[in-house]
């Protein structure tokens, strides 16, 4: 991880850790500045964009099923669909995506990415018509959420939404034809932090 002012990588990592632990950009920068190196909130924002997050692990693990849901998030003045897939045992996030639309084609692409990374497994959803259609096309077993499945996916979705509700309010993307790379970077970093924290709690 490199920045123009050559902030040591361990300080960048700590600043990102503070932010994804729940502190605002300003509070995270204040904590970092008081303990190690003086950096402002813009620096931490830039680290989020410059740091190249690792892809979600492609290492095959034992997965019973995909529990999937989607929700609306606000990015600047726009609303987008956030898609998340988790597995029930460890509740790790297996896949995450954003889209402008919610339909069978978007769902099929999301599921195809999960299959490529983790193999074919049954799919649990809330029953939106786009899910059984996509599962039928990909020849995946589909069923509606059980009360347990519904509970854990809703908690995960709310957890992510709580951290994203102010995401782009102060740093909107003003680039022409923005591909939302900054949002994807943020989400991948967040997922990496989330999954790592789950492992430390075992």
Short mmCIF file of C-alpha atoms in Angstrom, two decimals:
data_model
loop_
_atom_site.label_atom_id
_atom_site.label_comp_id
_atom_site.label_asym_id
_atom_site.label_seq_id
_atom_site.Cartn_x
_atom_site.Cartn_y
_atom_site.Cartn_z
CA UNK A 1 0.00 0.00 0.00
CA UNK A 2 1.63 3.21 -1.10
CA UNK A 3 0.61 6.84 -0.76
CA UNK A 4 2.30 10.01 -1.97
CA UNK A 5 3.38 10.97 1.54
CA UNK A 6 4.65 7.44 2.15
CA UNK A 7 2.61 6.67 5.21
CA UNK A 8 3.90 3.38 6.66
CA UNK A 9 1.65 0.49 5.67
CA UNK A 10 1.00 -0.50 9.29
CA UNK A 11 -0.47 2.98 9.95
CA UNK A 12 -2.63 2.79 6.84
CA UNK A 13 -3.88 -0.59 8.00
CA UNK A 14 -4.64 0.75 11.47
CA UNK A 15 -6.47 3.77 10.06
CA UNK A 16 -8.63 1.51 7.89
CA UNK A 17 -9.22 -0.78 10.87
CA UNK A 18 -10.47 2.14 12.98
CA UNK A 19 -12.81 3.28 10.23
CA UNK A 20 -14.31 -0.12 9.49
CA UNK A 21 -14.68 -0.74 13.22
CA UNK A 22 -17.33 1.96 13.22
CA UNK A 23 -15.56 5.30 13.68
CA UNK A 24 -16.27 8.15 11.30
CA UNK A 25 -13.50 9.28 8.96
CA UNK A 26 -12.78 12.26 11.22
CA UNK A 27 -12.75 10.24 14.44
CA UNK A 28 -10.53 7.59 12.86
CA UNK A 29 -8.07 10.25 11.69
CA UNK A 30 -8.07 11.89 15.13
CA UNK A 31 -7.33 8.55 16.83
CA UNK A 32 -4.56 7.76 14.35
CA UNK A 33 -3.06 11.23 14.72
CA UNK A 34 -3.06 11.09 18.52
CA UNK A 35 -1.33 7.69 18.63
CA UNK A 36 0.97 7.41 15.63
CA UNK A 37 1.06 9.75 12.66
CA UNK A 38 -0.88 12.92 11.88
CA UNK A 39 -3.28 12.39 9.01
CA UNK A 40 -6.66 13.97 8.26
CA UNK A 41 -9.95 12.35 7.29
CA UNK A 42 -9.29 12.91 3.58
CA UNK A 43 -6.15 10.78 3.88
CA UNK A 44 -8.15 7.85 5.21
CA UNK A 45 -10.70 8.29 2.45
CA UNK A 46 -7.90 8.24 -0.11
CA UNK A 47 -6.49 5.06 1.42
CA UNK A 48 -9.85 3.38 0.94
CA UNK A 49 -9.73 4.28 -2.75
CA UNK A 50 -6.02 3.60 -3.36
CA UNK A 51 -5.72 0.36 -1.46
CA UNK A 52 -6.37 -2.53 -3.78
CA UNK A 53 -8.58 -4.90 -1.82
CA UNK A 54 -7.97 -8.60 -2.14
CA UNK A 55 -10.62 -10.53 -3.96
CA UNK A 56 -12.96 -12.53 -1.80
CA UNK A 57 -11.24 -15.80 -1.08
CA UNK A 58 -11.57 -18.34 -3.87
CA UNK A 59 -10.41 -21.12 -1.58
CA UNK A 60 -13.09 -23.78 -1.67
CA UNK A 61 -14.68 -24.36 1.71
CA UNK A 62 -17.53 -26.52 2.85
CA UNK A 63 -20.71 -24.58 2.12
CA UNK A 64 -24.21 -25.85 2.82
CA UNK A 65 -26.03 -23.18 0.85
CA UNK A 66 -26.05 -19.58 -0.29
CA UNK A 67 -28.29 -17.25 1.69
CA UNK A 68 -28.92 -14.23 -0.51
CA UNK A 69 -30.73 -10.93 -0.22
CA UNK A 70 -30.69 -7.49 -1.77
CA UNK A 71 -31.41 -4.01 -0.43
CA UNK A 72 -31.34 -0.38 -1.51
CA UNK A 73 -28.39 1.86 -0.61
CA UNK A 74 -27.84 5.51 -1.42
CA UNK A 75 -24.68 6.62 -3.20
CA UNK A 76 -24.61 10.41 -3.44
CA UNK A 77 -27.99 11.32 -4.91
CA UNK A 78 -28.54 7.91 -6.51
CA UNK A 79 -30.10 4.73 -5.21
CA UNK A 80 -28.57 1.36 -6.04
CA UNK A 81 -29.18 -2.29 -5.28
CA UNK A 82 -26.73 -4.00 -2.95
CA UNK A 83 -26.56 -7.80 -3.26
CA UNK A 84 -25.06 -9.98 -0.53
CA UNK A 85 -24.56 -13.74 -0.21
CA UNK A 86 -23.56 -15.38 3.07
CA UNK A 87 -23.18 -18.96 4.29
CA UNK A 88 -25.05 -20.10 7.39
CA UNK A 89 -22.32 -21.81 9.42
CA UNK A 90 -19.70 -19.07 9.79
CA UNK A 91 -21.89 -16.29 8.33
CA UNK A 92 -19.03 -15.05 6.19
CA UNK A 93 -19.92 -12.86 3.23
CA UNK A 94 -19.24 -14.97 0.13
CA UNK A 95 -20.16 -12.39 -2.47
CA UNK A 96 -21.20 -8.77 -2.77
CA UNK A 97 -22.30 -6.66 -5.72
CA UNK A 98 -24.05 -3.42 -6.63
CA UNK A 99 -26.36 -2.78 -9.57
CA UNK A 100 -28.67 -0.14 -10.96
CA UNK A 101 -31.39 -2.71 -11.64
CA UNK A 102 -32.92 -5.69 -9.90
CA UNK A 103 -33.91 -8.44 -12.31
CA UNK A 104 -33.18 -12.01 -13.38
CA UNK A 105 -30.16 -11.04 -15.48
CA UNK A 106 -28.43 -9.21 -12.62
CA UNK A 107 -29.26 -12.11 -10.30
CA UNK A 108 -27.89 -14.66 -12.78
CA UNK A 109 -24.59 -12.78 -13.05
CA UNK A 110 -24.30 -12.58 -9.26
CA UNK A 111 -25.03 -16.28 -8.84
CA UNK A 112 -22.61 -17.19 -11.64
CA UNK A 113 -19.84 -15.37 -9.77
CA UNK A 114 -20.66 -17.33 -6.62
CA UNK A 115 -20.61 -20.62 -8.51
CA UNK A 116 -17.26 -19.80 -10.08
CA UNK A 117 -15.75 -19.04 -6.67
CA UNK A 118 -17.47 -21.59 -4.44
CA UNK A 119 -19.26 -24.15 -6.58
CA UNK A 120 -22.93 -25.07 -6.99
CA UNK A 121 -25.04 -25.06 -3.83
CA UNK A 122 -28.72 -24.60 -2.93
CA UNK A 123 -29.93 -21.01 -2.80
CA UNK A 124 -32.09 -19.52 -0.04
CA UNK A 125 -33.91 -16.24 -0.78
CA UNK A 126 -36.96 -14.20 0.18
CA UNK A 127 -38.75 -15.40 -2.95
CA UNK A 128 -38.40 -12.39 -5.23
CA UNK A 129 -39.33 -13.60 -8.73
CA UNK A 130 -35.85 -12.84 -10.09
CA UNK A 131 -34.32 -15.49 -7.80
CA UNK A 132 -36.21 -18.67 -8.85
CA UNK A 133 -35.93 -17.60 -12.49
CA UNK A 134 -32.15 -17.23 -12.27
CA UNK A 135 -31.79 -20.45 -10.25
CA UNK A 136 -33.82 -22.38 -12.81
CA UNK A 137 -31.61 -21.05 -15.61
CA UNK A 138 -28.45 -22.09 -13.70
CA UNK A 139 -30.00 -25.38 -12.53
CA UNK A 140 -29.63 -24.54 -8.85
CA UNK A 141 -31.99 -25.72 -6.11
CA UNK A 142 -33.96 -22.80 -4.67
CA UNK A 143 -36.03 -22.46 -1.51
CA UNK A 144 -37.49 -19.69 0.63
CA UNK A 145 -35.73 -18.48 3.76
CA UNK A 146 -36.42 -20.41 6.94
CA UNK A 147 -36.92 -18.20 10.03
CA UNK A 148 -33.26 -18.82 10.96
CA UNK A 149 -31.97 -17.98 7.48
CA UNK A 150 -34.13 -14.88 7.33
CA UNK A 151 -32.83 -13.73 10.70
CA UNK A 152 -29.11 -14.03 9.90
CA UNK A 153 -29.30 -12.48 6.43
CA UNK A 154 -31.38 -9.56 7.73
CA UNK A 155 -28.86 -8.92 10.51
CA UNK A 156 -26.02 -8.97 8.00
CA UNK A 157 -27.83 -6.63 5.62
CA UNK A 158 -28.64 -4.16 8.39
CA UNK A 159 -25.05 -4.27 9.62
CA UNK A 160 -23.76 -3.36 6.16
CA UNK A 161 -26.42 -0.68 5.66
CA UNK A 162 -25.56 0.94 8.98
CA UNK A 163 -22.00 1.38 7.76
CA UNK A 164 -22.93 2.59 4.27
CA UNK A 165 -25.77 5.03 5.00
CA UNK A 166 -23.39 8.02 5.06
CA UNK A 167 -20.85 6.49 2.69
CA UNK A 168 -20.87 8.98 -0.20
CA UNK A 169 -22.43 12.04 1.40
CA UNK A 170 -19.19 13.97 1.74
CA UNK A 171 -17.14 12.47 -1.07
CA UNK A 172 -19.44 12.10 -4.09
CA UNK A 173 -17.95 10.75 -7.28
CA UNK A 174 -17.81 13.64 -9.75
CA UNK A 175 -16.06 11.74 -12.52
CA UNK A 176 -17.86 11.53 -15.83
CA UNK A 177 -19.22 8.07 -16.60
CA UNK A 178 -18.35 6.94 -13.11
CA UNK A 179 -18.14 3.15 -12.92
CA UNK A 180 -18.61 3.26 -9.14
CA UNK A 181 -15.14 1.80 -8.63
CA UNK A 182 -14.84 3.77 -5.39
CA UNK A 183 -17.99 2.11 -4.03
CA UNK A 184 -16.80 -1.36 -5.05
CA UNK A 185 -13.41 -0.73 -3.40
CA UNK A 186 -15.14 0.31 -0.19
CA UNK A 187 -17.42 -2.72 -0.19
CA UNK A 188 -14.58 -5.17 -0.83
CA UNK A 189 -12.50 -3.62 1.95
CA UNK A 190 -15.48 -3.78 4.28
CA UNK A 191 -16.16 -7.43 3.47
CA UNK A 192 -12.50 -8.31 4.01
CA UNK A 193 -12.60 -6.65 7.43
CA UNK A 194 -15.94 -8.28 8.30
CA UNK A 195 -14.81 -11.80 7.43
CA UNK A 196 -11.49 -11.37 9.21
CA UNK A 197 -13.28 -10.23 12.37
CA UNK A 198 -15.55 -13.29 12.24
CA UNK A 199 -12.51 -15.57 12.13
CA UNK A 200 -10.96 -13.91 15.18
CA UNK A 201 -14.16 -14.55 17.16
CA UNK A 202 -14.05 -18.30 16.61
#
